[in-house]
Short mmCIF file of C-alpha atoms in Angstrom, two decimals:
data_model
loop_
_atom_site.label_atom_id
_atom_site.label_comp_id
_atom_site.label_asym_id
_atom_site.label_seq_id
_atom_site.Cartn_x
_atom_site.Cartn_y
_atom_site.Cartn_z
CA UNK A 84 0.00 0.00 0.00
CA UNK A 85 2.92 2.19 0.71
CA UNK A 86 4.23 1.95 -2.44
CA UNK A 87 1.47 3.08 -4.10
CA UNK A 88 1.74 6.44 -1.84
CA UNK A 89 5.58 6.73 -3.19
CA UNK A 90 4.51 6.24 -6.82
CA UNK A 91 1.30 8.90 -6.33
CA UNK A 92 4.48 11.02 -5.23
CA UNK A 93 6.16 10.32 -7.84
CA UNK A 94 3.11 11.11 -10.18
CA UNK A 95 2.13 14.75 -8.28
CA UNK A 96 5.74 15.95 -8.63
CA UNK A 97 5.53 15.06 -12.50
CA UNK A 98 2.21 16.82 -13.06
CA UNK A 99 2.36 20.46 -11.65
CA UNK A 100 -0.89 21.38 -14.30
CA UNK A 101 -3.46 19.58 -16.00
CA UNK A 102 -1.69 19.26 -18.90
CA UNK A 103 1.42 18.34 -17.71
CA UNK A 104 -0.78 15.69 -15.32
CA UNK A 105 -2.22 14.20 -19.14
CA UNK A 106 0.98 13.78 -20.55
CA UNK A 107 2.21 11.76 -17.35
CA UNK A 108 -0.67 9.52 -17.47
CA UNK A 109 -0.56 9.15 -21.51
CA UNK A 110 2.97 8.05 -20.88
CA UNK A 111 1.94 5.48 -18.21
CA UNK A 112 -0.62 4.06 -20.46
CA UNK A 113 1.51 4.01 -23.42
CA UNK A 114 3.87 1.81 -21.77
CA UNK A 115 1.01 -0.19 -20.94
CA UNK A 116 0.14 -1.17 -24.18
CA UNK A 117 -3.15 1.63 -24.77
CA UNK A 118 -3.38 3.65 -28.06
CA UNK A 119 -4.65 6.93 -28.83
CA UNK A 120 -7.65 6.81 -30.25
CA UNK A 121 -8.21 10.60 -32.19
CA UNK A 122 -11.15 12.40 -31.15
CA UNK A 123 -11.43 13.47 -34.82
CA UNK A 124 -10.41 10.04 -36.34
CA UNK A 125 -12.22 6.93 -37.24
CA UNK A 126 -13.75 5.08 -34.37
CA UNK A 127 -11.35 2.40 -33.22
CA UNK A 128 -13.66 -1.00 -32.68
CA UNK A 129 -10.67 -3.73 -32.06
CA UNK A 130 -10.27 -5.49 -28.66
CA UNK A 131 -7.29 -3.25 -25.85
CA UNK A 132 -6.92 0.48 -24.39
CA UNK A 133 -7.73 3.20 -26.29
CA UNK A 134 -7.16 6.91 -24.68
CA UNK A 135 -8.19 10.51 -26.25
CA UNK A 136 -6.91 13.84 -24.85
CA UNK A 137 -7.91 17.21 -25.23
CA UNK A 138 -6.11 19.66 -23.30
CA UNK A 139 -6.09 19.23 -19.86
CA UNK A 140 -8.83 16.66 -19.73
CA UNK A 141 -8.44 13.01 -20.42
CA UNK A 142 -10.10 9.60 -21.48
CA UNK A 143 -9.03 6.24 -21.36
CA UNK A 144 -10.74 2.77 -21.32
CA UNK A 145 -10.45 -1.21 -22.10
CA UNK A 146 -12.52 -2.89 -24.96
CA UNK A 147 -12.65 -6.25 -24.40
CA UNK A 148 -12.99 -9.29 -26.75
CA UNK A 149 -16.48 -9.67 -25.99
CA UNK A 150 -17.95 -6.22 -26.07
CA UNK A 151 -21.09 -5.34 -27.87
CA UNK A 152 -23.58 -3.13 -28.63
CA UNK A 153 -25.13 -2.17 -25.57
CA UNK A 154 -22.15 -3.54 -22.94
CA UNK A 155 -22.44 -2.22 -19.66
CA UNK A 156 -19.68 0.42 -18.17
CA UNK A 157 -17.46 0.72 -15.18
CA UNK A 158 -16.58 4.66 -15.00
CA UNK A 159 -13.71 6.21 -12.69
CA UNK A 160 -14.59 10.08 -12.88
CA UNK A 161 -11.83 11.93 -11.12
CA UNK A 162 -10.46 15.67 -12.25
CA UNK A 163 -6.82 17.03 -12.83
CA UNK A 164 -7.01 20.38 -11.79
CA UNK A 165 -6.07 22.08 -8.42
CA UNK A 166 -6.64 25.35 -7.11
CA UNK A 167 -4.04 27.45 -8.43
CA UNK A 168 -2.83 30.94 -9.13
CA UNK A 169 -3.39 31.75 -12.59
CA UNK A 170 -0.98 34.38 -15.20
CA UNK A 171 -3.28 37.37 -16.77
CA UNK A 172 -2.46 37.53 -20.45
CA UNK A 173 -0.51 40.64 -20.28
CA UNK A 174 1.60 39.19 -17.12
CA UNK A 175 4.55 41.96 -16.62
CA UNK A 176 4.09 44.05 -14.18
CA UNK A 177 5.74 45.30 -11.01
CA UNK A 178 6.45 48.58 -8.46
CA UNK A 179 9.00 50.38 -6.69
CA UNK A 180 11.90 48.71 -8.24
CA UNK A 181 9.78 45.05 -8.04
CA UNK A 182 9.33 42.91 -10.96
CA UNK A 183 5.67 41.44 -10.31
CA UNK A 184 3.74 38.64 -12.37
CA UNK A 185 0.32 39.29 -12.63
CA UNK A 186 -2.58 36.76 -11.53
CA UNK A 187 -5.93 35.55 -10.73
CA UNK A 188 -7.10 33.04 -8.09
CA UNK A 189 -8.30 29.92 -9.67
CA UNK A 190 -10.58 27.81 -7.93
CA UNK A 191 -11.36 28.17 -4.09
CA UNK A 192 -7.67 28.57 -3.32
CA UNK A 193 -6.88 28.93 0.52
CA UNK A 194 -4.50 32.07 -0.09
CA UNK A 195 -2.97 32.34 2.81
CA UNK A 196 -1.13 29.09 1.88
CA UNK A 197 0.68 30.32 -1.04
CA UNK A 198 2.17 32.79 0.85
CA UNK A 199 6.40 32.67 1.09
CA UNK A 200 6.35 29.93 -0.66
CA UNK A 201 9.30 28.80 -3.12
CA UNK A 202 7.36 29.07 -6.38
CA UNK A 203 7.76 27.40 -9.78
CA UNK A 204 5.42 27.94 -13.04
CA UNK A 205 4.24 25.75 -15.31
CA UNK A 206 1.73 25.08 -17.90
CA UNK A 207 1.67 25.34 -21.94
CA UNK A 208 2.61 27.97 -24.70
CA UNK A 209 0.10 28.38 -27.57
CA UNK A 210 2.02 29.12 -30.85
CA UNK A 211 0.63 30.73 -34.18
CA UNK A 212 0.88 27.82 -36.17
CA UNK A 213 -1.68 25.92 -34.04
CA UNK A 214 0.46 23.98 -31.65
CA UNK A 215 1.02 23.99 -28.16
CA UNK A 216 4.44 23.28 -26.18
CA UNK A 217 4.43 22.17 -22.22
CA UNK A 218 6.63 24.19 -19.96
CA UNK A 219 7.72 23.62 -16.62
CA UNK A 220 9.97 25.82 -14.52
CA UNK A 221 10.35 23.38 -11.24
CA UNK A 222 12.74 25.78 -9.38
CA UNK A 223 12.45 28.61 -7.40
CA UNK A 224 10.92 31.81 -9.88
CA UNK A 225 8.15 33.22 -7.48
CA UNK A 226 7.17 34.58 -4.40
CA UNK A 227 4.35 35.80 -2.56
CA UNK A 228 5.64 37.68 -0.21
CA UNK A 229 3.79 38.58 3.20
CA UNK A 230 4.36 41.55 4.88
CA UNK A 231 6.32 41.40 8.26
CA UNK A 232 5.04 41.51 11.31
CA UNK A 233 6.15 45.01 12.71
CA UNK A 234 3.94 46.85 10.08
CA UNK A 235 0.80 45.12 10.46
CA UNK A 236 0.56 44.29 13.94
CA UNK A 237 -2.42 42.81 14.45
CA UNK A 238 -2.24 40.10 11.79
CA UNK A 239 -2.31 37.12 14.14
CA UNK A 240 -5.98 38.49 15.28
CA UNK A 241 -7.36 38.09 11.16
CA UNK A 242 -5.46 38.42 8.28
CA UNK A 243 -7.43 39.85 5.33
CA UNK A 244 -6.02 39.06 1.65
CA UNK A 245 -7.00 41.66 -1.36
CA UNK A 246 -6.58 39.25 -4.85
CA UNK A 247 -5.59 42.06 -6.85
CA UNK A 248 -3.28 43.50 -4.24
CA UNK A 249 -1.51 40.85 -2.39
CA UNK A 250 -1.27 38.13 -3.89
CA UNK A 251 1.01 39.06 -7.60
CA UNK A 252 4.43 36.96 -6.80
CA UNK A 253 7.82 38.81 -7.39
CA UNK A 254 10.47 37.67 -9.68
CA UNK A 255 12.97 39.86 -9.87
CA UNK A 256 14.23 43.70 -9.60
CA UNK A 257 13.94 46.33 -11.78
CA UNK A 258 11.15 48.15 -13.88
CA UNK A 259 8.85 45.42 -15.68
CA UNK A 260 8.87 45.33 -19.53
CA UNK A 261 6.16 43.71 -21.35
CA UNK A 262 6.93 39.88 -22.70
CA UNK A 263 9.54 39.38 -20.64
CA UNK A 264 8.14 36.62 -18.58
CA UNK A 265 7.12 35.07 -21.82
CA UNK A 266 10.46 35.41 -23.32
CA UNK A 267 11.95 33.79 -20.22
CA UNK A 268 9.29 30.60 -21.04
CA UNK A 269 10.02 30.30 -24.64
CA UNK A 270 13.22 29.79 -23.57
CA UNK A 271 12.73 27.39 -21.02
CA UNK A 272 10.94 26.02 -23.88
CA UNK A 273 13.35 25.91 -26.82
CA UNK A 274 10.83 28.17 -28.53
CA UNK A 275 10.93 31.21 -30.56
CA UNK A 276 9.49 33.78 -28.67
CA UNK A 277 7.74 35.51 -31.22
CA UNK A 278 6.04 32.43 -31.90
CA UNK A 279 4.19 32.85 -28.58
CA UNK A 280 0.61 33.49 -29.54
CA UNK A 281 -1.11 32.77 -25.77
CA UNK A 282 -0.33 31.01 -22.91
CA UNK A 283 -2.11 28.99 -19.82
CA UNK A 284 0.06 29.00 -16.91
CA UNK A 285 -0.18 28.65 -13.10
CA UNK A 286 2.21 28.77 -10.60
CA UNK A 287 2.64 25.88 -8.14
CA UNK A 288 4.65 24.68 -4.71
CA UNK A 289 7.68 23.38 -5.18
CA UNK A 290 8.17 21.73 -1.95
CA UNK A 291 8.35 18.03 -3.05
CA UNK A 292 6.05 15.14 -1.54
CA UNK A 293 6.74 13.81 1.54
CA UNK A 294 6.39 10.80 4.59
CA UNK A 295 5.26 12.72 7.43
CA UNK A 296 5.33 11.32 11.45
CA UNK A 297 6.75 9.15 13.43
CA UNK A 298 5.69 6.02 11.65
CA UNK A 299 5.80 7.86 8.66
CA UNK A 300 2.25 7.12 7.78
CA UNK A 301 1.04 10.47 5.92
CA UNK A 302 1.87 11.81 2.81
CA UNK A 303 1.82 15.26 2.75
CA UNK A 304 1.91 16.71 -1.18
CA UNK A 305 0.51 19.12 -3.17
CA UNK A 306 -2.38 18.50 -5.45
CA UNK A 307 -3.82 15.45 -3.34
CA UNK A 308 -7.18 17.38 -4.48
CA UNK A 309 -7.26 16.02 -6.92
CA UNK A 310 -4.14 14.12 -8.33
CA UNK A 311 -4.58 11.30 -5.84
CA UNK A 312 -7.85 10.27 -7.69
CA UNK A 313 -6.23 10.87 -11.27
CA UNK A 314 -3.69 8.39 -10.21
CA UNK A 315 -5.63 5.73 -8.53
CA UNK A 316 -7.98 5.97 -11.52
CA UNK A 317 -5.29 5.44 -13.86
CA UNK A 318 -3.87 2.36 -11.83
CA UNK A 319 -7.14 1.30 -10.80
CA UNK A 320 -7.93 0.91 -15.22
CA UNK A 321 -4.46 -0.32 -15.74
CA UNK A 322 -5.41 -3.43 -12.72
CA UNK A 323 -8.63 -4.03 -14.31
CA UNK A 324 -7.30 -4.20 -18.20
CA UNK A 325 -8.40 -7.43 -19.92
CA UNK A 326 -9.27 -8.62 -16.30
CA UNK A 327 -13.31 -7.65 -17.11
CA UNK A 328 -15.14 -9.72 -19.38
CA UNK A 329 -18.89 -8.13 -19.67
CA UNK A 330 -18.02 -4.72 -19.04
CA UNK A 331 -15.58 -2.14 -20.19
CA UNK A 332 -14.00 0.12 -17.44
CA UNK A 333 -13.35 3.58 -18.03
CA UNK A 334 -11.30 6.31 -16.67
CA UNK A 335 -12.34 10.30 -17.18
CA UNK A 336 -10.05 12.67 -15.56
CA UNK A 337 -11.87 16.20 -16.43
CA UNK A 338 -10.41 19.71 -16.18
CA UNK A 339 -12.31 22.80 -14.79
CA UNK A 340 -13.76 21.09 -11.33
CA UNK A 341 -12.31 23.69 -8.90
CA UNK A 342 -14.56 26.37 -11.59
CA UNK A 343 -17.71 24.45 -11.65
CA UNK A 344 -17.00 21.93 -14.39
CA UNK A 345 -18.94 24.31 -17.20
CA UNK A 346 -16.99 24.26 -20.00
CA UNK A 347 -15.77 22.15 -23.16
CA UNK A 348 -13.63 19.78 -21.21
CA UNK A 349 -15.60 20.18 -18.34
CA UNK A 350 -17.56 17.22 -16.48
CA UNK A 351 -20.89 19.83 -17.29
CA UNK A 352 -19.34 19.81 -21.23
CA UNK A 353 -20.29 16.74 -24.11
CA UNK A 354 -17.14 15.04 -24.48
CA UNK A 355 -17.60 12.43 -21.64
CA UNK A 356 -21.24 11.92 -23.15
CA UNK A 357 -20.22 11.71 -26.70
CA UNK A 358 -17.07 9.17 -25.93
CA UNK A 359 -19.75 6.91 -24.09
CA UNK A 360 -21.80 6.82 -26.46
CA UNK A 361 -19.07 5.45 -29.06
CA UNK A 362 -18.15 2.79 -26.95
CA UNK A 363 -21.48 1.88 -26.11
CA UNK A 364 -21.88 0.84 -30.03
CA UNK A 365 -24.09 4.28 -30.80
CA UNK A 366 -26.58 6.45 -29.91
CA UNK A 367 -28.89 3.37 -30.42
CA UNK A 368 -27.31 1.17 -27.86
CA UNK A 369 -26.27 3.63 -25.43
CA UNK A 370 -29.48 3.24 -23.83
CA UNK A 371 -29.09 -0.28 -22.76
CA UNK A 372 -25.49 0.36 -21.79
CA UNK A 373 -26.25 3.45 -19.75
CA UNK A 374 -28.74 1.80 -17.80
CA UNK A 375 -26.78 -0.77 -16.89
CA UNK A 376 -23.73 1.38 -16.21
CA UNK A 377 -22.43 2.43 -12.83
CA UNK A 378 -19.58 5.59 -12.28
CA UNK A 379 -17.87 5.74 -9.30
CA UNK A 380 -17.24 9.89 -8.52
CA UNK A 381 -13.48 10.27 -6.64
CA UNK A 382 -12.82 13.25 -4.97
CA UNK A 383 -10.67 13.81 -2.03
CA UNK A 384 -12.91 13.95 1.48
CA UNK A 385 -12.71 15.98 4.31
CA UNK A 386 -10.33 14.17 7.15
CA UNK A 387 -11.34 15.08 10.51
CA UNK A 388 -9.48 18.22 11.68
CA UNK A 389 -8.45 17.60 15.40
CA UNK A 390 -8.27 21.16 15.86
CA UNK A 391 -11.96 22.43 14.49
CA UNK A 392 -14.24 19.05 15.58
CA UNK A 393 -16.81 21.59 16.16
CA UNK A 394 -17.07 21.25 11.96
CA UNK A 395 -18.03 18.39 11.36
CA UNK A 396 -20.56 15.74 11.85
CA UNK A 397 -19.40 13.82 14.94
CA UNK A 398 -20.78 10.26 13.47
CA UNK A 399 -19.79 10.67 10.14
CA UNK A 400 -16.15 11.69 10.09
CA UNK A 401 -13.27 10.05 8.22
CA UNK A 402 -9.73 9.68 9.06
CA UNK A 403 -6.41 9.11 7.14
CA UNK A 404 -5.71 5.20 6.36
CA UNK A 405 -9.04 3.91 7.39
CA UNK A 406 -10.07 3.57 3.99
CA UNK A 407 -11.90 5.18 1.34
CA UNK A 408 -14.71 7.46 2.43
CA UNK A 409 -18.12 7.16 1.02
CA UNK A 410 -19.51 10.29 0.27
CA UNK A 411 -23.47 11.23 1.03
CA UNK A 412 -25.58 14.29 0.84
CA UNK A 413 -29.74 15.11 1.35
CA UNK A 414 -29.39 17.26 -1.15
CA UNK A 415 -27.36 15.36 -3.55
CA UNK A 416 -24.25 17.32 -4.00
CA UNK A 417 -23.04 13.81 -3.97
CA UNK A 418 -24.86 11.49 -6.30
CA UNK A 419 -24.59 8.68 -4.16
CA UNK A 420 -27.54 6.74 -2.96
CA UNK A 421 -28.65 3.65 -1.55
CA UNK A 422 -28.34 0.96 -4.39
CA UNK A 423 -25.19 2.65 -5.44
CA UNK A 424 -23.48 2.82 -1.50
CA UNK A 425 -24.77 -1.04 -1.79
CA UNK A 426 -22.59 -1.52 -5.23
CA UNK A 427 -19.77 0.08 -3.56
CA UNK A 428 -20.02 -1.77 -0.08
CA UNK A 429 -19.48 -4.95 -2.05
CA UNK A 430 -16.37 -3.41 -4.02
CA UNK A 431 -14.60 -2.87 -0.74
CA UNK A 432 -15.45 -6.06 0.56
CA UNK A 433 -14.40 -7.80 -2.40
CA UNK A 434 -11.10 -6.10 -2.64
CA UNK A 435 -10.85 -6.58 1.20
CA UNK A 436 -10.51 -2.64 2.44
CA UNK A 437 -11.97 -0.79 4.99
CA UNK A 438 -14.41 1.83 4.68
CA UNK A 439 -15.51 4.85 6.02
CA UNK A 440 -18.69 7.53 5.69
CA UNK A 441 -18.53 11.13 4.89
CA UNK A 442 -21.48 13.80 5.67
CA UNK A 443 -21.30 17.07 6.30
CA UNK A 444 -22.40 18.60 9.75
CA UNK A 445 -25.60 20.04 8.97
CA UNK A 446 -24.68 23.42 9.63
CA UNK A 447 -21.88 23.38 7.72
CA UNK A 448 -22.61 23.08 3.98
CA UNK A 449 -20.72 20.64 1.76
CA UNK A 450 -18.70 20.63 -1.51
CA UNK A 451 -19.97 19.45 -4.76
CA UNK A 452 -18.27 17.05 -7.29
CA UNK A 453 -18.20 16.31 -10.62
CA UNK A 454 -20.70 13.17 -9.40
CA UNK A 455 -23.95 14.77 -9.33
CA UNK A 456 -22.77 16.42 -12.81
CA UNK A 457 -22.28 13.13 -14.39
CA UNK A 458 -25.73 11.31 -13.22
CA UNK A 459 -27.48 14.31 -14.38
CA UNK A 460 -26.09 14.45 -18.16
CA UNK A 461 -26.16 10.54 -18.20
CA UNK A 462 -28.42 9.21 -15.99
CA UNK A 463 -26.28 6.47 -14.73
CA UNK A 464 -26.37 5.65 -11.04
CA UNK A 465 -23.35 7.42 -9.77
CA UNK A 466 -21.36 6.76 -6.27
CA UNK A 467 -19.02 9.69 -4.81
CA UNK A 468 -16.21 8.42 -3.08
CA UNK A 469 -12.95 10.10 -1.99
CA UNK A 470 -9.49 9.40 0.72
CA UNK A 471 -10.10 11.57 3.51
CA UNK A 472 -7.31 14.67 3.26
CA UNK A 473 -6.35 17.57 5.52
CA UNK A 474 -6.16 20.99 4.68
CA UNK A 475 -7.90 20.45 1.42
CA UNK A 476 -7.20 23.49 -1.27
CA UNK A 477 -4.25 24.60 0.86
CA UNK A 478 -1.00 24.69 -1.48
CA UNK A 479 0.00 21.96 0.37
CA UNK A 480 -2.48 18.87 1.62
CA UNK A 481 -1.96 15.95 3.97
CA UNK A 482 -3.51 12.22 3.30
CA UNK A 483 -2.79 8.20 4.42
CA UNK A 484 0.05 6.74 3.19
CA UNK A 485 -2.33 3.48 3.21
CA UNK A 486 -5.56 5.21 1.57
CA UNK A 487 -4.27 5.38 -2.40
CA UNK A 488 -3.50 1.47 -2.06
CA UNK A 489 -7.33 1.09 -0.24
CA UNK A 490 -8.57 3.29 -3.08
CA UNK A 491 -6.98 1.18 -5.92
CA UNK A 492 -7.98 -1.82 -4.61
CA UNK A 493 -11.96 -0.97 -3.91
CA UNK A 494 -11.85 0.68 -7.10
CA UNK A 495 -10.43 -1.57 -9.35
CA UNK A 496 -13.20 -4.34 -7.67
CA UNK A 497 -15.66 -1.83 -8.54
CA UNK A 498 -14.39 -1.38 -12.59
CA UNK A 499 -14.51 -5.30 -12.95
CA UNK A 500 -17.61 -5.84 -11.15
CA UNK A 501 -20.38 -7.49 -13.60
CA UNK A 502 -23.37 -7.38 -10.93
#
């Protein structure tokens, strides 16, 4: 189970965006054997793993031997993006002898957790002839810098943020000159800067993944929200390739969760309905198939914080390395419900993994996930599941070293399951 924690590592520090968090898994599955199957091309029908990417969302699934028309579907719906800060177009800009890049929150980011922090900056380069080029700058560019102590006295009674104000990073001295930063990228990338139509780039913690305590039983890591489920989706697909005859399991890491999910690669968008209904044999068939379907929704949980009990339901917490939590809501910002909790009861007892329950105190409202998204565009009975982590949307997060093994393991039960 431990290992699984060191390769999630492994996979967090490779993927600081979405992008960068595709290629990593299209490499994995390459290796694996899986093909890319062109959104634009000719539908591929023959038996193995197929993936299709666009931009910082991503598809991959088995066809087995005996698929047809109307086969039922195992889906693992997870998403690749994190809350983030985010580079305006026009990014150079600075004062009193500061060079300053310029940003916007993305997502519900807890800013006070990017503050003096090492930063790095990554993301991709559009170019004018169509093409886009990853870049990653994994060593310290960026800082947000707080303000000390002696002029602001009173900071450890509330500190109060101002996006527009506080939170631009420095990156140097002098007066700012516009498309310098890009410049800098291009040539991180090897690219002509003049070639440089647009960018989409985010800045992220470079303090590497860790074993944390005296047994050295947490991982704490950036981007647990939601890279842990990308990655135990991906292993949970690769475990459960050509290993499940009478159903084809599927893996859909989206972009755009932390925004609301409503865009063109978005869990709200068509592509996740559209590649469905291609596997399913048609628009004909997909009714069958759908019906017959299950998705499993995996997004990190709330662990219990020992230092604000008072927030949370004091029957339904979950803890770090007790297991996956199952996720339920009145209200259904989780999609789970009872025949689905049942479908995922007998996962975890098949794979032999513990399980726990997550609901929200009732006077504290809950998250959403893409879940409730999914069952709504599809109609197919939907579960939301998630490893309990602490300090969620902080820069940096702490889960289980045990819980992305007990994920993989329920999950993978759950993709092969032909009940």
């Amino acid at each position: 189970m431990a290992d699984l924690a060191l390769d999630l590592a492994d996979f967090i520090t490779a993927s600081p965006t979405p992008y960068h968090a595709v290629a990593e898994a299209v490499r994995r599955l390459t290796a694996a054997g899986f093909t890319e199957q062109p959104e634009a091309g000719e539908w591929i029908i023959e038996p193995g793993g197929r993936y299709l990417v666009r931009d910082g969302t991503l598809l991959a699934w088995w066809q087995p031997a005996d698929a047809r028309p109307g086969t039922p579907m195992r889906i693992f719906a997870a998403h690749t993006d994190s809350p983030t800060l985010k580079v305006k177009p026009r990014p150079d800009t600075g004062a009193a002898g500061w060079r300053q890049i310029a940003v916007e929150v993305y997502g519900g980011a807890l800013w006070n957790s990017w503050l003096d922090r090492d930063l790095g900056l990554a993301g991709r380069l559009a170019l004018y002839d169509g093409s886009t080029v990853l870049v990653n700058v994994a060593r310290p560019l960026m800082r947000v810098p707080q303000l000390a102590i002696h002029l602001d006295r009173q900071v450890n009674q509330g500190l109060t943020l101002d996006a527009q104000q506080h939170l631009l990073p420095i990156w140097g001295l002098g007066s700012p000159s516009e498309g310098d930063l890009i410049a800098f990228l291009a040539g991180e990338a090897d690219v002509d800067p003049d070639e440089v139509a647009a960018h989409d780039l985010v800045a992220h913690d470079l303090t590497g993944p860790a074993r944390l305590g005296e047994e050295a039983d947490l991982l704490a890591a950036p981007r647990l929200d939601n890279l842990a489920s990308v990655h135990s989706g991906l292993t949970a697909l690769l475990d459960a390739a050509g290993s499940a005859p009478g159903v084809v399991p599927v893996f859909v890491g989206f972009d755009h969760e932390e925004i609301g999910s409503g865009t063109a690669t978005g869990a709200a968008g068509p592509l996740l309905e559209t590649v469905l209904t291609r596997i399913a044999g048609g628009f004909d068939a997909r009714t069958a198939s759908f019906a017959r379907s299950r998705a499993l929704s995996v997004d990190v949980t709330h662990a219990a914080h020992p230092n604000y009990l008072d927030r949370y339901d004091p029957t339904h917490r979950s803890l770090p390395n007790g297991g996956p939590a199952l996720k339920v809501n009145a209200n259904q910002r989780y999609a789970t419900d009872a025949p689905g909790a049942a479908a995922w009861a007998r996962a975890c007892r098949d794979a032999g993994v513990p399980s726990q329950y997550f609901v929200g105190k009732n006077t504290v409202p809950c998250g959403t996930t893409v879940g409730p998204i999914v069952a709504t565009r599809l109609g197919i009975r939907t579960v939301d599941v998630g490893i309990p982590v602490l300090s969620m949307h902080s820069a940096r997060e702490l889960c289980g070293v045990h819980d992305p093994g007990y994920l993989v393991a329920a999950a993978t039960a759950f993709m092969t399951d032909t009940n």
